[in-house]
Amino acid sequence: MKKAFSRKNLWENLPPWIKGSIGRVAGMVPPEFLLGKNYRQWARIVGESDRWTADQVREYQLKQLRDILQLAYDKSPYYRDSFAAAGVDPKLPGGFAELQKLPLIDKQVINHHADELLTVAKDTPGIDYVSTGGSSGEPLRFLIGADRSAIEFAHLASSWFRVGYRLSIPQAVFRGQVVADDNSGLRHFYDPLLRRHQYSNFHMDDDSIARYLKHISGLGPCYLQIYPSSLNMLIRYLNRKGVEPPKNIKGLLMGSENVYEDDRREAEALFGVRYYSWYGHSEKLVLAAECEHSNLYHVFPTYGYCELVDEQGTVITTPGKSGEIVGTGFINRVMPFIRYRTGDYATYQGNHCERCGRQQLLLSDIRGHRTQEMLVTKVGSLIPWTAVNVHDDTFDDVQQFQFSQTEIGRATLKVVPVGALDTDKLEKDVAARLQGQLDFDIEIVDEIKLTARGKAVFVDQQIDTDKIMIEG
């Protein structure tokens, strides 16, 4: 399917030389006007929602749910049959409780019933085709309106504003973009529309990192938007070389990968700025971000309706209890996702932040696709890979590492060394952390491939850990 001619797609497909020419003019225009009317409208709505009362939040979300359910009922054969079987009126006369009568859906439902889920013809103008990377199995494939980018960016930018970012401030970005060499041989490209300096996190050898950091130090005040795994590689470089990070970086904007508190503390201590994270996904159902004063994730009520469910599918309302994130999106009106199981997990912490005052669903410990981060011990229990991701000198001489496991109780630790690597010390240090729970060998490799989106996979897990968790 051809990409729709949305503002975002048109811009991304322009040749670099045209973007450069536009950039000389764009620098004189306020960014919010370059981003368009749809962005400005949503930026206003999102900003207002931060001050809504609990009743206003419920009223807005119930209206949006009724709208999307009515659309699905009227236009989608799959949902019409599903609502009838569950005895659910799309007008939700029973409120949020009636929504919970609908069955949960998952990736298999979307992939196998795609045509029946559509509310418009698949060749309708203004539609994009999306396929996720499928790093944890079968890719997810769906259709979505081409106008969603302005809505999403209005939410994202609003969250970054909480830590001092403004649209006029440059960003240094390491987020999976394919970046070619510029005239100087540096893998760098400047996007004048969003004031973004994009660098290649597919090329993170010492020489490249040194050039990236030197270039960033000349940008003036800026924010670093980066995958957590890529930031860890920068940190290992800085520690290995004994050099200071650029002083002009005003904040670390982290998304799209799991965030671990040890990593947060180390980064904040080294850079001396806030490590700020958000949660989202390709399906555009739930978007959550930290606030000015707290590391709890605040779920945007204007983006979608979020539920946290336990293993029986019951909605969790007890603080401290964990479950799977289930989302009903407000943005995608082409192929609605209603009560969709994301495969991501979090802990429920309430509906009101005492520190910032927002009346929003609060989550902590968000973890995506747990099969990519768990190791299986000799006795069949699970331990997170972070058990060996120690913040000492264990991995100082390692550029990348990854566990690969196909057998219970045994794994291979693949490492890409930087210079001379003392494998005996590495084996001793990692074994001390594992305490005999897992046998492993070390394999020196030239490269550990990132996903197509530039993300790191720390455990290439071929064992069904979900089955192990269910069977205890």
mmCIF file of C-alpha atoms in Angstrom, residues 71-312:
data_model
loop_
_atom_site.group_PDB
_atom_site.id
_atom_site.type_symbol
_atom_site.label_atom_id
_atom_site.label_comp_id
_atom_site.label_asym_id
_atom_site.label_seq_id
_atom_site.Cartn_x
_atom_site.Cartn_y
_atom_site.Cartn_z
ATOM 1 C CA LEU A 71 -18.162 3.915 14.910
ATOM 2 C CA ALA A 72 -16.883 0.344 15.272
ATOM 3 C CA TYR A 73 -20.408 -1.016 15.678
ATOM 4 C CA ASP A 74 -21.729 0.859 12.634
ATOM 5 C CA LYS A 75 -18.835 0.197 10.270
ATOM 6 C CA SER A 76 -16.920 -2.897 11.408
ATOM 7 C CA PRO A 77 -18.467 -6.373 10.926
ATOM 8 C CA TYR A 78 -16.074 -7.908 13.460
ATOM 9 C CA TYR A 79 -16.994 -5.503 16.261
ATOM 10 C CA ARG A 80 -20.697 -5.589 15.456
ATOM 11 C CA ASP A 81 -20.678 -9.366 15.987
ATOM 12 C CA SER A 82 -18.443 -9.046 19.055
ATOM 13 C CA PHE A 83 -20.719 -6.461 20.730
ATOM 14 C CA ALA A 84 -23.798 -8.582 20.029
ATOM 15 C CA ALA A 85 -22.196 -11.711 21.476
ATOM 16 C CA ALA A 86 -21.175 -9.831 24.636
ATOM 17 C CA GLY A 87 -24.519 -8.040 24.961
ATOM 18 C CA VAL A 88 -22.837 -4.626 24.907
ATOM 19 C CA ASP A 89 -24.569 -1.466 23.723
ATOM 20 C CA PRO A 90 -21.960 0.813 22.047
ATOM 21 C CA LYS A 91 -23.592 3.772 23.801
ATOM 22 C CA LEU A 92 -22.349 2.240 27.094
ATOM 23 C CA PRO A 93 -25.422 3.006 29.216
ATOM 24 C CA GLY A 94 -23.639 1.170 32.024
ATOM 25 C CA GLY A 95 -20.575 3.389 31.735
ATOM 26 C CA PHE A 96 -17.040 2.064 32.027
ATOM 27 C CA ALA A 97 -18.235 -1.154 33.700
ATOM 28 C CA GLU A 98 -20.117 -2.125 30.541
ATOM 29 C CA LEU A 99 -16.960 -1.774 28.467
ATOM 30 C CA GLN A 100 -15.405 -4.534 30.562
ATOM 31 C CA LYS A 101 -17.970 -7.000 29.226
ATOM 32 C CA LEU A 102 -16.261 -6.871 25.844
ATOM 33 C CA PRO A 103 -13.622 -9.550 25.215
ATOM 34 C CA LEU A 104 -9.952 -8.667 25.092
ATOM 35 C CA ILE A 105 -8.339 -8.818 21.654
ATOM 36 C CA ASP A 106 -4.715 -9.350 20.684
ATOM 37 C CA LYS A 107 -2.285 -9.275 17.770
ATOM 38 C CA GLN A 108 -3.703 -12.476 16.291
ATOM 39 C CA VAL A 109 -7.212 -10.982 16.146
ATOM 40 C CA ILE A 110 -5.907 -7.876 14.354
ATOM 41 C CA ASN A 111 -3.841 -9.850 11.853
ATOM 42 C CA HIS A 112 -6.480 -12.499 11.133
ATOM 43 C CA HIS A 113 -9.545 -10.215 10.944
ATOM 44 C CA ALA A 114 -7.998 -7.080 9.429
ATOM 45 C CA ASP A 115 -10.623 -6.561 6.710
ATOM 46 C CA GLU A 116 -13.515 -7.085 9.128
ATOM 47 C CA LEU A 117 -12.071 -4.550 11.577
ATOM 48 C CA LEU A 118 -11.887 -1.703 9.054
ATOM 49 C CA THR A 119 -14.391 1.149 9.241
ATOM 50 C CA VAL A 120 -13.494 2.419 5.738
ATOM 51 C CA ALA A 121 -12.385 0.850 2.476
ATOM 52 C CA LYS A 122 -8.691 -0.044 2.565
ATOM 53 C CA ASP A 123 -7.982 2.081 -0.527
ATOM 54 C CA THR A 124 -9.445 5.225 1.064
ATOM 55 C CA PRO A 125 -7.074 8.229 0.734
ATOM 56 C CA GLY A 126 -5.285 9.364 3.880
ATOM 57 C CA ILE A 127 -4.466 5.920 5.295
ATOM 58 C CA ASP A 128 -1.070 4.508 6.280
ATOM 59 C CA TYR A 129 -0.063 0.857 6.492
ATOM 60 C CA VAL A 130 1.930 -0.012 9.627
ATOM 61 C CA SER A 131 3.903 -3.161 10.385
ATOM 62 C CA THR A 132 5.728 -3.592 13.692
ATOM 63 C CA GLY A 133 9.164 -5.176 13.858
ATOM 64 C CA GLY A 134 7.939 -8.529 15.139
ATOM 65 C CA SER A 135 10.994 -9.013 17.376
ATOM 66 C CA SER A 136 8.918 -11.163 19.738
ATOM 67 C CA GLY A 137 7.199 -13.230 17.040
ATOM 68 C CA GLU A 138 4.713 -12.508 14.257
ATOM 69 C CA PRO A 139 4.663 -8.829 13.199
ATOM 70 C CA LEU A 140 1.525 -6.807 13.832
ATOM 71 C CA ARG A 141 0.008 -5.295 10.677
ATOM 72 C CA PHE A 142 -2.711 -2.653 10.654
ATOM 73 C CA LEU A 143 -4.032 0.513 9.010
ATOM 74 C CA ILE A 144 -4.267 3.950 10.621
ATOM 75 C CA GLY A 145 -5.121 7.500 9.584
ATOM 76 C CA ALA A 146 -2.219 9.533 8.206
ATOM 77 C CA ASP A 147 -3.201 12.498 10.411
ATOM 78 C CA ARG A 148 -2.201 10.808 13.691
ATOM 79 C CA SER A 149 1.358 12.221 13.780
ATOM 80 C CA ALA A 150 0.289 15.744 14.761
ATOM 81 C CA ILE A 151 -1.884 14.336 17.557
ATOM 82 C CA GLU A 152 0.886 12.134 18.896
ATOM 83 C CA PHE A 153 3.523 14.851 18.731
ATOM 84 C CA ALA A 154 1.242 17.283 20.570
ATOM 85 C CA HIS A 155 1.115 14.774 23.439
ATOM 86 C CA LEU A 156 4.836 14.020 23.358
ATOM 87 C CA ALA A 157 5.896 17.655 23.213
ATOM 88 C CA SER A 158 3.509 18.472 26.059
ATOM 89 C CA SER A 159 5.222 15.848 28.196
ATOM 90 C CA TRP A 160 8.714 17.144 27.356
ATOM 91 C CA PHE A 161 7.625 20.679 28.278
ATOM 92 C CA ARG A 162 7.413 19.391 31.864
ATOM 93 C CA VAL A 163 11.220 19.244 32.039
ATOM 94 C CA GLY A 164 11.969 22.544 30.328
ATOM 95 C CA TYR A 165 11.993 21.581 26.661
ATOM 96 C CA ARG A 166 10.578 24.036 24.121
ATOM 97 C CA LEU A 167 10.013 23.568 20.387
ATOM 98 C CA SER A 168 12.720 26.109 19.558
ATOM 99 C CA ILE A 169 15.403 24.136 21.456
ATOM 100 C CA PRO A 170 17.476 21.674 19.372
ATOM 101 C CA GLN A 171 17.480 17.943 20.075
ATOM 102 C CA ALA A 172 20.309 15.464 19.537
ATOM 103 C CA VAL A 173 18.525 12.248 18.535
ATOM 104 C CA PHE A 174 19.657 8.600 18.590
ATOM 105 C CA ARG A 175 16.476 6.667 17.788
ATOM 106 C CA GLY A 176 16.995 4.182 14.980
ATOM 107 C CA GLN A 177 17.093 6.543 12.019
ATOM 108 C CA VAL A 178 19.154 5.439 9.036
ATOM 109 C CA VAL A 179 21.683 8.274 8.775
ATOM 110 C CA ALA A 180 24.196 8.489 5.955
ATOM 111 C CA ASP A 181 27.589 10.201 6.141
ATOM 112 C CA ASP A 182 27.553 13.945 5.681
ATOM 113 C CA ASN A 183 30.257 15.840 3.784
ATOM 114 C CA SER A 184 32.667 15.432 6.694
ATOM 115 C CA GLY A 185 32.057 11.697 7.069
ATOM 116 C CA LEU A 186 29.933 12.157 10.216
ATOM 117 C CA ARG A 187 26.692 10.174 10.339
ATOM 118 C CA HIS A 188 24.536 13.203 11.025
ATOM 119 C CA PHE A 189 21.491 14.851 9.504
ATOM 120 C CA TYR A 190 19.674 18.001 10.579
ATOM 121 C CA ASP A 191 15.866 18.185 10.409
ATOM 122 C CA PRO A 192 15.031 21.922 10.448
ATOM 123 C CA LEU A 193 11.298 21.423 10.983
ATOM 124 C CA LEU A 194 11.723 19.818 14.424
ATOM 125 C CA ARG A 195 15.201 21.272 15.163
ATOM 126 C CA ARG A 196 16.562 17.724 15.387
ATOM 127 C CA HIS A 197 20.149 16.662 14.858
ATOM 128 C CA GLN A 198 19.890 12.952 14.034
ATOM 129 C CA TYR A 199 22.795 10.570 14.589
ATOM 130 C CA SER A 200 23.172 6.862 13.825
ATOM 131 C CA ASN A 201 22.821 4.557 16.807
ATOM 132 C CA PHE A 202 23.579 1.714 14.376
ATOM 133 C CA HIS A 203 27.180 2.992 14.356
ATOM 134 C CA MET A 204 28.422 3.328 17.942
ATOM 135 C CA ASP A 205 32.124 2.460 17.788
ATOM 136 C CA ASP A 206 34.503 4.637 19.805
ATOM 137 C CA ASP A 207 35.513 6.850 16.886
ATOM 138 C CA SER A 208 31.889 7.518 15.915
ATOM 139 C CA ILE A 209 30.830 8.245 19.492
ATOM 140 C CA ALA A 210 33.724 10.684 19.925
ATOM 141 C CA ARG A 211 32.629 12.576 16.811
ATOM 142 C CA TYR A 212 28.963 12.558 17.880
ATOM 143 C CA LEU A 213 29.789 14.016 21.297
ATOM 144 C CA LYS A 214 32.041 16.687 19.815
ATOM 145 C CA HIS A 215 29.315 17.699 17.361
ATOM 146 C CA ILE A 216 26.641 17.773 20.099
ATOM 147 C CA SER A 217 28.835 19.972 22.297
ATOM 148 C CA GLY A 218 28.674 22.642 19.592
ATOM 149 C CA LEU A 219 24.878 22.785 19.321
ATOM 150 C CA GLY A 220 24.280 25.132 22.217
ATOM 151 C CA PRO A 221 21.622 24.248 24.826
ATOM 152 C CA CYS A 222 19.913 21.051 23.657
ATOM 153 C CA TYR A 223 18.089 17.921 24.798
ATOM 154 C CA LEU A 224 19.297 14.389 24.132
ATOM 155 C CA GLN A 225 16.488 12.140 22.833
ATOM 156 C CA ILE A 226 17.817 8.601 22.849
ATOM 157 C CA TYR A 227 16.996 4.943 23.417
ATOM 158 C CA PRO A 228 18.079 3.784 26.915
ATOM 159 C CA SER A 229 20.316 1.093 25.384
ATOM 160 C CA SER A 230 22.081 3.679 23.204
ATOM 161 C CA LEU A 231 22.573 5.971 26.197
ATOM 162 C CA ASN A 232 24.172 3.060 28.054
ATOM 163 C CA MET A 233 26.666 2.711 25.206
ATOM 164 C CA LEU A 234 27.505 6.424 25.447
ATOM 165 C CA ILE A 235 27.945 6.095 29.202
ATOM 166 C CA ARG A 236 30.267 3.090 28.873
ATOM 167 C CA TYR A 237 32.348 5.095 26.398
ATOM 168 C CA LEU A 238 32.551 8.115 28.722
ATOM 169 C CA ASN A 239 33.539 5.928 31.674
ATOM 170 C CA ARG A 240 36.077 3.977 29.630
ATOM 171 C CA LYS A 241 37.738 7.127 28.304
ATOM 172 C CA GLY A 242 37.408 9.078 31.529
ATOM 173 C CA VAL A 243 35.862 12.107 29.794
ATOM 174 C CA GLU A 244 32.984 14.356 30.776
ATOM 175 C CA PRO A 245 29.703 14.445 28.820
ATOM 176 C CA PRO A 246 28.805 17.642 26.913
ATOM 177 C CA LYS A 247 27.742 20.343 29.356
ATOM 178 C CA ASN A 248 25.141 21.839 27.002
ATOM 179 C CA ILE A 249 22.754 18.869 27.338
ATOM 180 C CA LYS A 250 19.801 20.077 29.451
ATOM 181 C CA GLY A 251 17.848 16.848 29.747
ATOM 182 C CA LEU A 252 17.683 13.191 28.694
ATOM 183 C CA LEU A 253 14.460 12.229 26.891
ATOM 184 C CA MET A 254 14.046 8.458 27.041
ATOM 185 C CA GLY A 255 11.443 6.294 25.318
ATOM 186 C CA SER A 256 10.622 3.104 23.414
ATOM 187 C CA GLU A 257 12.648 0.736 25.610
ATOM 188 C CA ASN A 258 12.413 -0.440 29.204
ATOM 189 C CA VAL A 259 13.775 1.950 31.814
ATOM 190 C CA TYR A 260 15.738 0.561 34.764
ATOM 191 C CA GLU A 261 16.302 2.582 37.909
ATOM 192 C CA ASP A 262 20.009 1.735 38.202
ATOM 193 C CA ASP A 263 20.485 3.079 34.669
ATOM 194 C CA ARG A 264 18.534 6.226 35.573
ATOM 195 C CA ARG A 265 20.642 6.912 38.646
ATOM 196 C CA GLU A 266 23.928 6.382 36.814
ATOM 197 C CA ALA A 267 22.899 8.633 33.911
ATOM 198 C CA GLU A 268 21.645 11.457 36.146
ATOM 199 C CA ALA A 269 24.834 11.326 38.226
ATOM 200 C CA LEU A 270 27.041 11.496 35.127
ATOM 201 C CA PHE A 271 25.116 14.080 33.079
ATOM 202 C CA GLY A 272 23.757 16.090 36.014
ATOM 203 C CA VAL A 273 20.296 16.478 34.406
ATOM 204 C CA ARG A 274 16.874 14.831 34.562
ATOM 205 C CA TYR A 275 16.438 11.385 33.004
ATOM 206 C CA TYR A 276 12.877 11.730 31.744
ATOM 207 C CA SER A 277 10.940 8.876 30.192
ATOM 208 C CA TRP A 278 7.653 8.155 28.484
ATOM 209 C CA TYR A 279 5.767 5.065 27.307
ATOM 210 C CA GLY A 280 4.016 4.526 23.997
ATOM 211 C CA HIS A 281 3.670 1.971 21.220
ATOM 212 C CA SER A 282 3.033 1.651 17.491
ATOM 213 C CA GLU A 283 -0.668 0.887 17.985
ATOM 214 C CA LYS A 284 -1.254 4.433 19.352
ATOM 215 C CA LEU A 285 -3.531 3.316 22.216
ATOM 216 C CA VAL A 286 -1.839 4.439 25.409
ATOM 217 C CA LEU A 287 0.690 7.214 25.965
ATOM 218 C CA ALA A 288 2.096 7.910 29.412
ATOM 219 C CA ALA A 289 4.894 10.127 30.679
ATOM 220 C CA GLU A 290 6.491 11.185 33.929
ATOM 221 C CA CYS A 291 5.591 14.521 35.486
ATOM 222 C CA GLU A 292 7.794 17.374 36.679
ATOM 223 C CA HIS A 293 8.242 15.917 40.160
ATOM 224 C CA SER A 294 7.735 12.159 39.923
ATOM 225 C CA ASN A 295 8.989 9.108 38.033
ATOM 226 C CA LEU A 296 5.472 7.656 37.953
ATOM 227 C CA TYR A 297 3.985 7.423 34.470
ATOM 228 C CA HIS A 298 0.910 9.633 34.001
ATOM 229 C CA VAL A 299 -1.451 8.259 31.334
ATOM 230 C CA PHE A 300 -2.798 10.928 28.966
ATOM 231 C CA PRO A 301 -6.632 10.792 29.137
ATOM 232 C CA THR A 302 -6.939 12.426 25.702
ATOM 233 C CA TYR A 303 -4.929 9.747 23.871
ATOM 234 C CA GLY A 304 -6.785 6.550 24.725
ATOM 235 C CA TYR A 305 -8.418 4.567 27.503
ATOM 236 C CA CYS A 306 -6.031 2.422 29.534
ATOM 237 C CA GLU A 307 -6.890 -0.569 31.700
ATOM 238 C CA LEU A 308 -4.557 -2.757 33.711
ATOM 239 C CA VAL A 309 -5.782 -6.361 33.939
ATOM 240 C CA ASP A 310 -4.658 -9.418 35.886
ATOM 241 C CA GLU A 311 -4.247 -12.946 34.506
ATOM 242 C CA GLN A 312 -8.000 -13.520 34.710
#
